[in-house]
Amino acid sequence: MLDSWGGANSDQIANSDEFSQKPCLLTVARRRVSANMPSIIDRYLIREIALTLLATALVLLAMVLSHRLAGYFSKAASGLLARDSIFVLVGLQAGYFLVMLVPLAFLLSVMLTLGRLYRDHEMAALAACGYGPLAVYRAVLLLAMPLALVTAGLSLFLVPAIMDYQFEVLAKARKEAEVSMFVPGTFREMLNGRHVVYIGAMDERELRNVFIQTRESNGDLSVTTGDKGHQRIDQDGSRYVVLDHGYRYRGIPGHGNYEILRFERATTQVDTAPPRQEWQHRETLPTPQLLRSGDPDQAAELQMRLNSPIQVLVIALWAPLLARARPREGRYGRIVAAVLIQAIYFNLIGAGESWLSHGVVGIGLGLWWVHGLFLLFGLGLLLHYFAGSRGVRLFHPATWRTNRA
């Protein structure tokens, strides 16, 4: 029994190399997987930042869309848009503004999440376990990189198609507004009170029993009436009311010397053309066409489409260190500072886009100088963090004097 047991041990000892190497390989494989996969803390930070990002983006988007909704209601009240197209236009604007708001929402989510962890001493506990401020970058970048890719896909491919469809809906809504502008039986002011228009009845596109009171530039008051008429909108957007078989009365209120004119057809301009915005048409151009173009205006549009994804990556560099709040520090001080920095970033992007589209700066420089400035800002924060670490203090003169003593 003893010999057989010993023989079995001899066989195991003889084959010990074969059996001992496999667990070793499994251990190395597990370490490699654990090094490449996000840790529990990484997943926790990603989840917290992502949830805050979603909530912040929805709040910012609701604020912007409510402002746009008020603008569309104002245009509909002025007869520039059909009421049925308002919510369609707001829905189409959501995709465009979402891409613009992603960098700001990402910045606020990082600042709010990490700032709360620093104030609640959770980051101090993580640092005691070896998860320092620089380790936070792994979780932030694991979220920032796919977010930048999704934002780039939306900005480069989906948003141009949305903007193209939006201009079609806008043109259709303007044509429909020709009919929906006037309500029968009501008075309506036009051109800031210069005209007062009354429509007795309306049949499809034909107006009936039309009354128009006009205050002339010299103070005279004129009244134009017509049995029937219709609206006309020129290519530039100017609106006219064309009357058939009517009269025009012109004079000064309080005086009896009125001029009476009978006409077969008269045209009165009741609204001016809206300001032309030719720059909007470039937003509908497909991205491959912008890549092949050497026009400064189209190059500015291409770089503006790349702006939001690049901002997300640049913000991921400097936001985690800026969010390092002390326990007794104010809750919103660093958030206000981050918003001010992002406001400077946004304004410089706007100025750079204007310079690029007007040829002040070259296409090669474009908007890259703005991203470069804030990339240097992020690197400066990293150097400032390292300058306060123990490794750099070894090269400080005060440290040399202490070591000599």
GROMACS .gro file of C-alpha atoms in nm:
model
  405
    1MET     CA    1   0.000   0.000   0.000
    2LEU     CA    2   0.278   0.235   0.093
    3ASP     CA    3   0.478   0.145  -0.220
    4SER     CA    4   0.180   0.189  -0.445
    5TRP     CA    5   0.105   0.526  -0.285
    6GLY     CA    6   0.467   0.621  -0.324
    7GLY     CA    7   0.465   0.503  -0.683
    8ALA     CA    8   0.167   0.717  -0.754
    9ASN     CA    9   0.350   1.015  -0.607
   10SER     CA   10   0.650   0.931  -0.820
   11ASP     CA   11   0.436   0.939  -1.133
   12GLN     CA   12   0.287   1.270  -1.027
   13ILE     CA   13   0.630   1.410  -0.954
   14ALA     CA   14   0.757   1.283  -1.287
   15ASN     CA   15   0.473   1.457  -1.471
   16SER     CA   16   0.477   1.765  -1.251
   17ASP     CA   17   0.605   1.989  -1.534
   18GLU     CA   18   0.311   1.897  -1.756
   19PHE     CA   19   0.047   1.961  -1.491
   20SER     CA   20   0.205   2.265  -1.328
   21GLN     CA   21   0.238   2.465  -1.649
   22LYS     CA   22  -0.136   2.459  -1.740
   23PRO     CA   23  -0.259   2.635  -1.424
   24CYS     CA   24   0.020   2.887  -1.478
   25LEU     CA   25  -0.103   2.957  -1.831
   26LEU     CA   26  -0.459   2.991  -1.705
   27THR     CA   27  -0.345   3.237  -1.439
   28VAL     CA   28  -0.159   3.447  -1.697
   29ALA     CA   29  -0.462   3.441  -1.928
   30ARG     CA   30  -0.687   3.553  -1.645
   31ARG     CA   31  -0.452   3.838  -1.562
   32ARG     CA   32  -0.447   3.947  -1.924
   33VAL     CA   33  -0.827   3.943  -1.943
   34SER     CA   34  -0.857   4.135  -1.616
   35ALA     CA   35  -0.604   4.392  -1.738
   36ASN     CA   36  -0.793   4.452  -2.062
   37MET     CA   37  -1.147   4.436  -1.927
   38PRO     CA   38  -1.297   4.721  -1.720
   39SER     CA   39  -1.288   4.663  -1.350
   40ILE     CA   40  -1.586   4.688  -1.118
   41ILE     CA   41  -1.487   5.044  -1.028
   42ASP     CA   42  -1.455   5.133  -1.396
   43ARG     CA   43  -1.802   4.999  -1.467
   44TYR     CA   44  -1.940   5.186  -1.168
   45LEU     CA   45  -1.791   5.518  -1.284
   46ILE     CA   46  -1.903   5.459  -1.643
   47ARG     CA   47  -2.256   5.387  -1.528
   48GLU     CA   48  -2.274   5.693  -1.303
   49ILE     CA   49  -2.131   5.928  -1.567
   50ALA     CA   50  -2.351   5.780  -1.840
   51LEU     CA   51  -2.671   5.819  -1.638
   52THR     CA   52  -2.581   6.177  -1.553
   53LEU     CA   53  -2.492   6.238  -1.918
   54LEU     CA   54  -2.832   6.112  -2.032
   55ALA     CA   55  -3.021   6.326  -1.781
   56THR     CA   56  -2.813   6.635  -1.856
   57ALA     CA   57  -2.848   6.595  -2.233
   58LEU     CA   58  -3.226   6.560  -2.202
   59VAL     CA   59  -3.253   6.871  -1.985
   60LEU     CA   60  -3.034   7.080  -2.217
   61LEU     CA   61  -3.220   6.951  -2.522
   62ALA     CA   62  -3.556   7.035  -2.364
   63MET     CA   63  -3.437   7.390  -2.289
   64VAL     CA   64  -3.315   7.449  -2.643
   65LEU     CA   65  -3.618   7.291  -2.809
   66SER     CA   66  -3.857   7.492  -2.593
   67HIS     CA   67  -3.687   7.808  -2.718
   68ARG     CA   68  -3.713   7.687  -3.078
   69LEU     CA   69  -4.077   7.593  -3.019
   70ALA     CA   70  -4.153   7.946  -2.902
   71GLY     CA   71  -3.983   8.082  -3.215
   72TYR     CA   72  -4.187   7.856  -3.440
   73PHE     CA   73  -4.510   7.957  -3.264
   74SER     CA   74  -4.417   8.321  -3.320
   75LYS     CA   75  -4.359   8.257  -3.690
   76ALA     CA   76  -4.685   8.066  -3.715
   77ALA     CA   77  -4.868   8.355  -3.550
   78SER     CA   78  -4.711   8.590  -3.807
   79GLY     CA   79  -4.825   8.367  -4.090
   80LEU     CA   80  -4.476   8.255  -4.189
   81LEU     CA   81  -4.527   7.889  -4.101
   82ALA     CA   82  -4.817   7.646  -4.110
   83ARG     CA   83  -4.924   7.535  -3.764
   84ASP     CA   84  -4.931   7.169  -3.860
   85SER     CA   85  -4.557   7.163  -3.932
   86ILE     CA   86  -4.436   7.311  -3.602
   87PHE     CA   87  -4.383   6.988  -3.408
   88VAL     CA   88  -4.234   6.815  -3.712
   89LEU     CA   89  -3.973   7.091  -3.736
   90VAL     CA   90  -3.902   7.071  -3.363
   91GLY     CA   91  -3.849   6.695  -3.390
   92LEU     CA   92  -3.608   6.742  -3.678
   93GLN     CA   93  -3.419   7.008  -3.484
   94ALA     CA   94  -3.370   6.763  -3.196
   95GLY     CA   95  -3.106   6.560  -3.381
   96TYR     CA   96  -2.913   6.870  -3.486
   97PHE     CA   97  -2.905   7.024  -3.139
   98LEU     CA   98  -2.829   6.692  -2.970
   99VAL     CA   99  -2.498   6.670  -3.154
  100MET     CA  100  -2.415   7.027  -3.052
  101LEU     CA  101  -2.504   6.968  -2.685
  102VAL     CA  102  -2.319   6.638  -2.635
  103PRO     CA  103  -1.982   6.802  -2.539
  104LEU     CA  104  -2.143   7.030  -2.281
  105ALA     CA  105  -2.355   6.745  -2.142
  106PHE     CA  106  -2.047   6.521  -2.120
  107LEU     CA  107  -1.851   6.792  -1.939
  108LEU     CA  108  -2.129   6.851  -1.685
  109SER     CA  109  -2.175   6.478  -1.628
  110VAL     CA  110  -1.805   6.429  -1.552
  111MET     CA  111  -1.792   6.731  -1.324
  112LEU     CA  112  -2.109   6.639  -1.135
  113THR     CA  113  -2.026   6.270  -1.094
  114LEU     CA  114  -1.661   6.300  -0.996
  115GLY     CA  115  -1.723   6.611  -0.787
  116ARG     CA  116  -1.981   6.421  -0.582
  117LEU     CA  117  -1.741   6.129  -0.534
  118TYR     CA  118  -1.466   6.364  -0.413
  119ARG     CA  119  -1.696   6.546  -0.171
  120ASP     CA  120  -1.832   6.219  -0.028
  121HIS     CA  121  -1.474   6.091   0.025
  122GLU     CA  122  -1.538   5.797  -0.207
  123MET     CA  123  -1.242   5.893  -0.424
  124ALA     CA  124  -1.022   5.907  -0.114
  125ALA     CA  125  -1.124   5.550  -0.032
  126LEU     CA  126  -1.055   5.443  -0.390
  127ALA     CA  127  -0.715   5.615  -0.381
  128ALA     CA  128  -0.627   5.422  -0.065
  129CYS     CA  129  -0.698   5.104  -0.264
  130GLY     CA  130  -0.468   5.214  -0.544
  131TYR     CA  131  -0.734   5.372  -0.769
  132GLY     CA  132  -0.597   5.727  -0.796
  133PRO     CA  133  -0.705   6.028  -1.003
  134LEU     CA  134  -0.511   5.910  -1.306
  135ALA     CA  135  -0.689   5.575  -1.295
  136VAL     CA  136  -1.017   5.764  -1.339
  137TYR     CA  137  -0.904   5.847  -1.691
  138ARG     CA  138  -0.955   5.485  -1.793
  139ALA     CA  139  -1.324   5.493  -1.706
  140VAL     CA  140  -1.372   5.838  -1.859
  141LEU     CA  141  -1.199   5.742  -2.183
  142LEU     CA  142  -1.390   5.412  -2.204
  143LEU     CA  143  -1.705   5.624  -2.216
  144ALA     CA  144  -1.565   5.916  -2.418
  145MET     CA  145  -1.434   5.713  -2.713
  146PRO     CA  146  -1.760   5.535  -2.808
  147LEU     CA  147  -1.950   5.856  -2.737
  148ALA     CA  148  -1.722   6.043  -2.979
  149LEU     CA  149  -1.770   5.774  -3.244
  150VAL     CA  150  -2.149   5.786  -3.213
  151THR     CA  151  -2.146   6.165  -3.222
  152ALA     CA  152  -1.923   6.159  -3.531
  153GLY     CA  153  -2.159   5.919  -3.707
  154LEU     CA  154  -2.458   6.140  -3.629
  155SER     CA  155  -2.280   6.460  -3.728
  156LEU     CA  156  -2.123   6.333  -4.050
  157PHE     CA  157  -2.405   6.125  -4.194
  158LEU     CA  158  -2.740   6.153  -4.016
  159VAL     CA  159  -2.761   6.527  -3.945
  160PRO     CA  160  -2.707   6.635  -4.312
  161ALA     CA  161  -2.996   6.411  -4.418
  162ILE     CA  162  -3.212   6.552  -4.138
  163MET     CA  163  -3.129   6.909  -4.237
  164ASP     CA  164  -3.211   6.838  -4.601
  165TYR     CA  165  -3.552   6.705  -4.504
  166GLN     CA  166  -3.601   6.995  -4.265
  167PHE     CA  167  -3.557   7.252  -4.544
  168GLU     CA  168  -3.813   7.064  -4.752
  169VAL     CA  169  -4.063   7.068  -4.465
  170LEU     CA  170  -3.986   7.437  -4.406
  171ALA     CA  171  -4.052   7.525  -4.770
  172LYS     CA  172  -4.376   7.327  -4.768
  173ALA     CA  173  -4.487   7.491  -4.443
  174ARG     CA  174  -4.425   7.834  -4.589
  175LYS     CA  175  -4.642   7.758  -4.890
  176GLU     CA  176  -4.917   7.625  -4.666
  177ALA     CA  177  -4.892   7.946  -4.461
  178GLU     CA  178  -5.023   8.139  -4.761
  179VAL     CA  179  -5.368   8.000  -4.682
  180SER     CA  180  -5.345   7.969  -4.304
  181MET     CA  181  -5.216   8.322  -4.242
  182PHE     CA  182  -5.554   8.499  -4.235
  183VAL     CA  183  -5.855   8.396  -4.029
  184PRO     CA  184  -6.192   8.505  -4.170
  185GLY     CA  185  -6.380   8.759  -3.959
  186THR     CA  186  -6.075   8.888  -3.767
  187PHE     CA  187  -5.844   9.192  -3.799
  188ARG     CA  188  -5.473   9.126  -3.830
  189GLU     CA  189  -5.179   9.366  -3.799
  190MET     CA  190  -4.895   9.336  -4.048
  191LEU     CA  191  -4.553   9.498  -4.078
  192ASN     CA  192  -4.546   9.611  -3.714
  193GLY     CA  193  -4.887   9.778  -3.735
  194ARG     CA  194  -4.839   9.951  -4.069
  195HIS     CA  195  -5.119   9.742  -4.223
  196VAL     CA  196  -5.443   9.618  -4.069
  197VAL     CA  197  -5.600   9.344  -4.279
  198TYR     CA  198  -5.954   9.209  -4.253
  199ILE     CA  199  -6.080   8.910  -4.449
  200GLY     CA  200  -6.456   8.857  -4.461
  201ALA     CA  201  -6.446   8.506  -4.605
  202MET     CA  202  -6.193   8.266  -4.755
  203ASP     CA  203  -6.242   7.986  -5.004
  204GLU     CA  204  -5.928   7.775  -5.047
  205ARG     CA  205  -5.681   8.032  -5.188
  206GLU     CA  206  -5.935   8.303  -5.273
  207LEU     CA  207  -5.999   8.592  -5.032
  208ARG     CA  208  -6.333   8.771  -5.026
  209ASN     CA  209  -6.451   9.106  -4.887
  210VAL     CA  210  -6.097   9.227  -4.815
  211PHE     CA  211  -6.026   9.542  -4.613
  212ILE     CA  212  -5.671   9.681  -4.579
  213GLN     CA  213  -5.588   9.994  -4.379
  214THR     CA  214  -5.240  10.130  -4.445
  215ARG     CA  215  -5.048  10.408  -4.270
  216GLU     CA  216  -4.821  10.576  -4.523
  217SER     CA  217  -4.470  10.699  -4.444
  218ASN     CA  218  -4.583  11.065  -4.465
  219GLY     CA  219  -4.864  11.011  -4.213
  220ASP     CA  220  -5.149  10.971  -4.460
  221LEU     CA  221  -5.401  10.696  -4.405
  222SER     CA  222  -5.529  10.483  -4.690
  223VAL     CA  223  -5.801  10.220  -4.699
  224THR     CA  224  -5.815   9.960  -4.975
  225THR     CA  225  -6.116   9.737  -5.026
  226GLY     CA  226  -6.185   9.463  -5.276
  227ASP     CA  227  -6.456   9.212  -5.350
  228LYS     CA  228  -6.206   8.931  -5.388
  229GLY     CA  229  -5.834   8.867  -5.406
  230HIS     CA  230  -5.553   8.624  -5.334
  231GLN     CA  231  -5.209   8.606  -5.176
  232ARG     CA  232  -4.878   8.598  -5.358
  233ILE     CA  233  -4.535   8.519  -5.218
  234ASP     CA  234  -4.227   8.596  -5.424
  235GLN     CA  235  -3.915   8.383  -5.438
  236ASP     CA  236  -3.746   8.606  -5.180
  237GLY     CA  237  -4.035   8.554  -4.934
  238SER     CA  238  -4.213   8.889  -4.970
  239ARG     CA  239  -4.590   8.858  -4.925
  240TYR     CA  240  -4.847   9.054  -5.128
  241VAL     CA  241  -5.227   9.073  -5.132
  242VAL     CA  242  -5.368   9.112  -5.485
  243LEU     CA  243  -5.720   9.259  -5.494
  244ASP     CA  244  -5.965   9.263  -5.783
  245HIS     CA  245  -6.245   9.517  -5.844
  246GLY     CA  246  -6.212   9.749  -5.550
  247TYR     CA  247  -6.151  10.102  -5.424
  248ARG     CA  248  -5.871  10.288  -5.249
  249TYR     CA  249  -5.938  10.584  -5.019
  250ARG     CA  250  -5.644  10.806  -4.923
  251GLY     CA  251  -5.626  11.116  -4.705
  252ILE     CA  252  -5.543  11.270  -4.367
  253PRO     CA  253  -5.764  11.179  -4.069
  254GLY     CA  254  -5.979  11.476  -3.968
  255HIS     CA  255  -5.978  11.635  -4.314
  256GLY     CA  256  -6.240  11.599  -4.583
  257ASN     CA  257  -6.013  11.601  -4.887
  258TYR     CA  258  -5.990  11.229  -4.955
  259GLU     CA  259  -5.877  11.074  -5.278
  260ILE     CA  260  -6.094  10.794  -5.414
  261LEU     CA  261  -5.946  10.555  -5.669
  262ARG     CA  262  -6.130  10.273  -5.840
  263PHE     CA  263  -5.916   9.984  -5.970
  264GLU     CA  264  -5.951   9.656  -6.149
  265ARG     CA  265  -5.645   9.505  -5.980
  266ALA     CA  266  -5.421   9.638  -5.703
  267THR     CA  267  -5.123   9.482  -5.525
  268THR     CA  268  -5.031   9.568  -5.164
  269GLN     CA  269  -4.721   9.439  -4.990
  270VAL     CA  270  -4.817   9.324  -4.642
  271ASP     CA  271  -4.495   9.153  -4.532
  272THR     CA  272  -4.126   9.187  -4.610
  273ALA     CA  273  -3.890   8.910  -4.708
  274PRO     CA  274  -3.718   8.726  -4.421
  275PRO     CA  275  -3.340   8.760  -4.407
  276ARG     CA  276  -3.168   8.522  -4.641
  277GLN     CA  277  -2.941   8.262  -4.485
  278GLU     CA  278  -2.742   8.107  -4.763
  279TRP     CA  279  -2.503   7.944  -4.517
  280GLN     CA  280  -2.772   7.698  -4.413
  281HIS     CA  281  -2.765   7.524  -4.749
  282ARG     CA  282  -2.418   7.386  -4.682
  283GLU     CA  283  -2.557   7.189  -4.388
  284THR     CA  284  -2.744   6.964  -4.632
  285LEU     CA  285  -2.435   6.872  -4.835
  286PRO     CA  286  -2.317   6.511  -4.792
  287THR     CA  287  -1.988   6.461  -4.614
  288PRO     CA  288  -1.806   6.295  -4.912
  289GLN     CA  289  -1.875   6.607  -5.117
  290LEU     CA  290  -1.727   6.826  -4.843
  291LEU     CA  291  -1.417   6.607  -4.831
  292ARG     CA  292  -1.355   6.661  -5.204
  293SER     CA  293  -1.422   7.035  -5.194
  294GLY     CA  294  -1.157   7.303  -5.156
  295ASP     CA  295  -1.405   7.584  -5.089
  296PRO     CA  296  -1.340   7.757  -4.752
  297ASP     CA  297  -1.710   7.772  -4.669
  298GLN     CA  298  -1.756   7.398  -4.721
  299ALA     CA  299  -1.431   7.325  -4.538
  300ALA     CA  300  -1.569   7.520  -4.241
  301GLU     CA  301  -1.884   7.307  -4.251
  302LEU     CA  302  -1.678   6.986  -4.256
  303GLN     CA  303  -1.469   7.093  -3.958
  304MET     CA  304  -1.780   7.201  -3.770
  305ARG     CA  305  -1.919   6.850  -3.817
  306LEU     CA  306  -1.600   6.712  -3.661
  307ASN     CA  307  -1.611   6.968  -3.381
  308SER     CA  308  -1.836   6.785  -3.134
  309PRO     CA  309  -1.653   6.447  -3.144
  310ILE     CA  310  -1.317   6.618  -3.102
  311GLN     CA  311  -1.449   6.828  -2.814
  312VAL     CA  312  -1.564   6.514  -2.633
  313LEU     CA  313  -1.212   6.367  -2.649
  314VAL     CA  314  -1.045   6.694  -2.547
  315ILE     CA  315  -1.285   6.740  -2.255
  316ALA     CA  316  -1.204   6.385  -2.140
  317LEU     CA  317  -0.844   6.502  -2.099
  318TRP     CA  318  -0.893   6.800  -1.868
  319ALA     CA  319  -1.234   6.750  -1.702
  320PRO     CA  320  -1.135   6.467  -1.456
  321LEU     CA  321  -0.852   6.669  -1.302
  322LEU     CA  322  -1.062   6.986  -1.291
  323ALA     CA  323  -1.330   6.793  -1.099
  324ARG     CA  324  -1.090   6.713  -0.810
  325ALA     CA  325  -1.278   6.896  -0.534
  326ARG     CA  326  -1.159   6.920  -0.175
  327PRO     CA  327  -1.394   6.798   0.101
  328ARG     CA  328  -1.482   7.148   0.225
  329GLU     CA  329  -1.484   7.308  -0.118
  330GLY     CA  330  -1.804   7.458  -0.261
  331ARG     CA  331  -2.031   7.229  -0.455
  332TYR     CA  332  -2.069   7.434  -0.774
  333GLY     CA  333  -1.746   7.637  -0.787
  334ARG     CA  334  -1.560   7.401  -1.016
  335ILE     CA  335  -1.871   7.339  -1.226
  336VAL     CA  336  -1.905   7.713  -1.293
  337ALA     CA  337  -1.536   7.728  -1.383
  338ALA     CA  338  -1.577   7.434  -1.621
  339VAL     CA  339  -1.880   7.595  -1.787
  340LEU     CA  340  -1.687   7.920  -1.834
  341ILE     CA  341  -1.398   7.729  -1.992
  342GLN     CA  342  -1.640   7.550  -2.223
  343ALA     CA  343  -1.802   7.884  -2.312
  344ILE     CA  344  -1.459   8.017  -2.416
  345TYR     CA  345  -1.407   7.697  -2.615
  346PHE     CA  346  -1.744   7.741  -2.788
  347ASN     CA  347  -1.686   8.108  -2.870
  348LEU     CA  348  -1.340   8.042  -3.010
  349ILE     CA  349  -1.488   7.768  -3.229
  350GLY     CA  350  -1.747   8.015  -3.357
  351ALA     CA  351  -1.482   8.277  -3.430
  352GLY     CA  352  -1.259   8.020  -3.600
  353GLU     CA  353  -1.548   7.898  -3.814
  354SER     CA  354  -1.623   8.253  -3.926
  355TRP     CA  355  -1.257   8.319  -4.009
  356LEU     CA  356  -1.231   7.994  -4.200
  357SER     CA  357  -1.548   8.046  -4.404
  358HIS     CA  358  -1.436   8.400  -4.498
  359GLY     CA  359  -1.083   8.292  -4.588
  360VAL     CA  360  -0.908   8.474  -4.301
  361VAL     CA  361  -0.732   8.153  -4.197
  362GLY     CA  362  -0.630   7.867  -4.421
  363ILE     CA  363  -0.804   7.533  -4.448
  364GLY     CA  364  -0.499   7.358  -4.305
  365LEU     CA  365  -0.514   7.565  -3.985
  366GLY     CA  366  -0.894   7.571  -3.976
  367LEU     CA  367  -1.032   7.502  -3.630
  368TRP     CA  368  -0.741   7.284  -3.525
  369TRP     CA  369  -0.570   7.571  -3.345
  370VAL     CA  370  -0.866   7.599  -3.106
  371HIS     CA  371  -0.860   7.227  -3.026
  372GLY     CA  372  -0.483   7.252  -2.988
  373LEU     CA  373  -0.513   7.529  -2.729
  374PHE     CA  374  -0.745   7.325  -2.510
  375LEU     CA  375  -0.537   7.013  -2.564
  376LEU     CA  376  -0.243   7.208  -2.423
  377PHE     CA  377  -0.467   7.319  -2.137
  378GLY     CA  378  -0.540   6.956  -2.054
  379LEU     CA  379  -0.173   6.865  -2.074
  380GLY     CA  380  -0.097   7.159  -1.845
  381LEU     CA  381  -0.335   7.022  -1.585
  382LEU     CA  382  -0.166   6.684  -1.610
  383LEU     CA  383   0.178   6.839  -1.564
  384HIS     CA  384   0.047   7.040  -1.270
  385TYR     CA  385  -0.079   6.718  -1.112
  386PHE     CA  386   0.251   6.542  -1.170
  387ALA     CA  387   0.443   6.845  -1.040
  388GLY     CA  388   0.271   6.799  -0.705
  389SER     CA  389   0.344   6.426  -0.691
  390ARG     CA  390   0.629   6.267  -0.500
  391GLY     CA  391   0.816   6.165  -0.813
  392VAL     CA  392   0.873   6.518  -0.934
  393ARG     CA  393   0.955   6.651  -0.590
  394LEU     CA  394   1.271   6.441  -0.600
  395PHE     CA  395   1.407   6.695  -0.846
  396HIS     CA  396   1.308   6.995  -0.634
  397PRO     CA  397   1.605   7.185  -0.476
  398ALA     CA  398   1.442   7.173  -0.135
  399THR     CA  399   1.442   6.794  -0.156
  400TRP     CA  400   1.816   6.797  -0.239
  401ARG     CA  401   1.891   7.003   0.073
  402THR     CA  402   1.688   6.765   0.288
  403ASN     CA  403   1.869   6.462   0.146
  404ARG     CA  404   2.211   6.622   0.203
  405ALA     CA  405   2.126   6.696   0.563
   0.00000   0.00000   0.00000
